[in-house]
Every structure is written in C-alpha cells, then in structure tokens.
Amino acid sequence: MTMTEEAKQNDTSQSFVSVQDILDSDDRKIEVVNVPEWGGNVILKVMGSKERDAFELSCIEKKGRSKEDSMLNIRARLLSACLVDQDGNLLFQRHQIDDLGKKSSAVISRLFDKAQRINLMTDEDIDELSEV
C-alpha cells in the first residue's frame, strides 16, 4: 500500500494540502494587547519557525559566555521578536533591545507571558534554553 492509499484509508473526511497551500496559508496570528502604561495598544505576533530558532539560538550559552549572560534581558529579546507595527514590521531594532529591557518589569513580564503563550513557548522551554 502506498502512503497516499494509506492516508486515504485512514482519514477520508480530510483533504490534503499541497506545498503551495502551506506556503500561502496565513498561519502567523497576531494579538492586540492594551498597555495602559504606554498609552495604547501593541501588536504581538507569532514568530516564524526561523525567527524562533534565531531567538532560541540567542539564548544558548556560547563558548566564553556564562549562563547568566545568555539569559540576560530574555524578556526584551523575545518581545523584540514579537512586537510589530500595523504593517507587520518589527517595532524594535537590535540596538534598541537594551532600552526595551529598561522599561517596567510589570509591563514587560505581562507582554512576555502573552508572547510565550501565542508562540506556544512554555516556561520549561525557556528553562531548557538556559541548560543547553
């Protein structure tokens, strides 16, 4: 039995997608979050797989870099990868991440929690990054 025959036999109620269907799908959702401390709303986006890999790589200890340095400002780093404008462009550039990290820990933590949730990133995932 071929894979196609087996798939059809296992689930005839579902249609199968093509490569183009996958590439054309809008699967990167956003969430609008009110931040009264900043005077309005922000937009958090779901990262693409490549963006998440880059974020996770930035958290892994590198030779000569301590665990603490690898995890320093992790909340601002995640938010810099998820906060976008109304056109979907990242709000923060790499050189602004430290400045973002100086904002209220209450606001940053609240947004970090939401960014984790929409990106299906658990606390365990974050802990694992610090242990690699």
Tab-separated table of C-alpha atoms in Angstrom:
chain	number	residue	atom	x	y	z
A	1	MET	CA	0.000	0.000	0.000
A	2	THR	CA	1.378	3.430	-0.908
A	3	MET	CA	1.475	6.307	1.547
A	4	THR	CA	-1.323	8.066	-0.362
A	5	GLU	CA	-3.513	4.972	-0.269
A	6	GLU	CA	-2.846	4.531	3.438
A	7	ALA	CA	-3.635	8.192	4.136
A	8	LYS	CA	-6.894	7.947	2.212
A	9	GLN	CA	-7.822	4.755	4.036
A	10	ASN	CA	-7.072	6.297	7.454
A	11	ASP	CA	-8.965	9.552	7.007
A	12	THR	CA	-11.282	10.111	4.102
A	13	SER	CA	-13.009	13.119	5.697
A	14	GLN	CA	-9.942	15.358	5.438
A	15	SER	CA	-8.441	16.878	2.330
A	16	PHE	CA	-4.698	17.089	1.942
A	17	VAL	CA	-2.796	20.279	1.321
A	18	SER	CA	-0.096	20.976	-1.222
A	19	VAL	CA	3.197	22.757	-0.685
A	20	GLN	CA	1.643	25.882	-2.197
A	21	ASP	CA	-1.366	25.624	0.143
A	22	ILE	CA	1.019	25.554	3.103
A	23	LEU	CA	3.146	28.447	1.856
A	24	ASP	CA	0.075	30.558	1.027
A	25	SER	CA	-1.702	29.956	4.335
A	26	ASP	CA	-1.952	32.750	6.886
A	27	ASP	CA	-0.912	30.810	9.978
A	28	ARG	CA	1.006	33.529	11.828
A	29	LYS	CA	-1.596	35.143	14.022
A	30	ILE	CA	-1.383	38.379	15.960
A	31	GLU	CA	-2.797	39.565	19.266
A	32	VAL	CA	-3.568	43.194	20.090
A	33	VAL	CA	-2.750	43.976	23.720
A	34	ASN	CA	-3.692	47.123	25.583
A	35	VAL	CA	-0.815	48.600	27.560
A	36	PRO	CA	-2.302	51.489	29.538
A	37	GLU	CA	1.121	52.312	30.994
A	38	TRP	CA	2.289	53.119	27.460
A	39	GLY	CA	-0.896	54.904	26.456
A	40	GLY	CA	-2.308	52.461	23.911
A	41	ASN	CA	-2.171	49.107	22.210
A	42	VAL	CA	0.675	46.983	20.923
A	43	ILE	CA	0.615	44.081	18.490
A	44	LEU	CA	2.272	40.764	19.334
A	45	LYS	CA	2.842	38.302	16.501
A	46	VAL	CA	3.538	34.618	16.326
A	47	MET	CA	7.139	34.154	15.207
A	48	GLY	CA	8.004	32.160	12.150
A	49	SER	CA	9.923	28.967	12.748
A	50	LYS	CA	13.194	30.532	11.575
A	51	GLU	CA	12.652	33.525	13.875
A	52	ARG	CA	12.024	31.249	16.841
A	53	ASP	CA	15.166	29.270	16.061
A	54	ALA	CA	17.154	32.537	15.973
A	55	PHE	CA	15.662	33.619	19.297
A	56	GLU	CA	16.435	30.260	20.906
A	57	LEU	CA	19.956	30.284	19.497
A	58	SER	CA	20.493	33.706	21.073
A	59	CYS	CA	19.700	32.158	24.462
A	60	ILE	CA	22.055	29.219	24.260
A	61	GLU	CA	25.332	29.582	26.072
A	62	LYS	CA	28.182	30.175	23.714
A	63	LYS	CA	31.843	29.496	24.386
A	64	GLY	CA	33.087	32.066	26.881
A	65	ARG	CA	29.569	33.273	27.690
A	66	SER	CA	28.002	32.464	31.051
A	67	LYS	CA	24.508	31.107	31.581
A	68	GLU	CA	23.551	34.438	33.132
A	69	ASP	CA	24.776	36.378	30.089
A	70	SER	CA	22.885	34.028	27.775
A	71	MET	CA	19.600	34.633	29.594
A	72	LEU	CA	20.100	38.322	30.392
A	73	ASN	CA	17.274	40.506	29.069
A	74	ILE	CA	15.447	37.459	27.671
A	75	ARG	CA	12.058	39.134	28.079
A	76	ALA	CA	13.036	42.145	25.998
A	77	ARG	CA	14.721	39.894	23.421
A	78	LEU	CA	11.569	37.821	22.983
A	79	LEU	CA	9.395	40.912	22.779
A	80	SER	CA	11.699	42.476	20.199
A	81	ALA	CA	10.990	39.427	18.008
A	82	CYS	CA	7.212	39.628	18.551
A	83	LEU	CA	6.218	43.308	18.763
A	84	VAL	CA	5.199	44.632	15.348
A	85	ASP	CA	3.549	47.697	13.854
A	86	GLN	CA	0.259	47.649	11.960
A	87	ASP	CA	2.095	46.625	8.772
A	88	GLY	CA	3.781	43.661	10.474
A	89	ASN	CA	7.231	45.273	10.720
A	90	LEU	CA	9.227	44.722	13.887
A	91	LEU	CA	8.970	47.702	16.232
A	92	PHE	CA	12.397	47.335	17.802
A	93	GLN	CA	15.772	47.084	16.153
A	94	ARG	CA	18.557	45.018	17.695
A	95	HIS	CA	20.279	48.122	19.114
A	96	GLN	CA	17.066	49.073	20.991
A	97	ILE	CA	16.634	45.805	22.911
A	98	ASP	CA	18.596	47.034	25.935
A	99	ASP	CA	16.400	50.146	26.087
A	100	LEU	CA	13.273	47.981	25.956
A	101	GLY	CA	14.715	45.978	28.850
A	102	LYS	CA	14.801	49.160	30.950
A	103	LYS	CA	11.000	49.538	30.809
A	104	SER	CA	8.722	48.488	33.666
A	105	SER	CA	9.240	44.866	34.631
A	106	ALA	CA	5.486	44.579	35.276
A	107	VAL	CA	4.637	45.613	31.698
A	108	ILE	CA	7.463	43.626	30.105
A	109	SER	CA	6.597	40.497	32.105
A	110	ARG	CA	2.923	40.787	31.171
A	111	LEU	CA	3.759	41.090	27.471
A	112	PHE	CA	6.405	38.355	27.728
A	113	ASP	CA	3.799	35.969	29.158
A	114	LYS	CA	1.446	36.738	26.264
A	115	ALA	CA	4.239	36.363	23.693
A	116	GLN	CA	5.153	32.997	25.226
A	117	ARG	CA	1.525	31.871	25.097
A	118	ILE	CA	0.836	32.814	21.472
A	119	ASN	CA	4.143	31.246	20.397
A	120	LEU	CA	3.420	28.051	22.365
A	121	MET	CA	6.616	28.620	24.330
A	122	THR	CA	6.413	27.148	27.814
A	123	ASP	CA	8.402	28.054	30.908
A	124	GLU	CA	10.035	24.648	30.501
A	125	ASP	CA	11.174	25.638	27.002
A	126	ILE	CA	12.828	28.759	28.434
A	127	ASP	CA	14.432	26.751	31.251
A	128	GLU	CA	15.821	24.255	28.727
A	129	LEU	CA	17.474	27.061	26.792
A	130	SER	CA	19.430	28.048	29.874
A	131	GLU	CA	20.571	24.466	30.426
A	132	VAL	CA	21.964	23.789	26.948
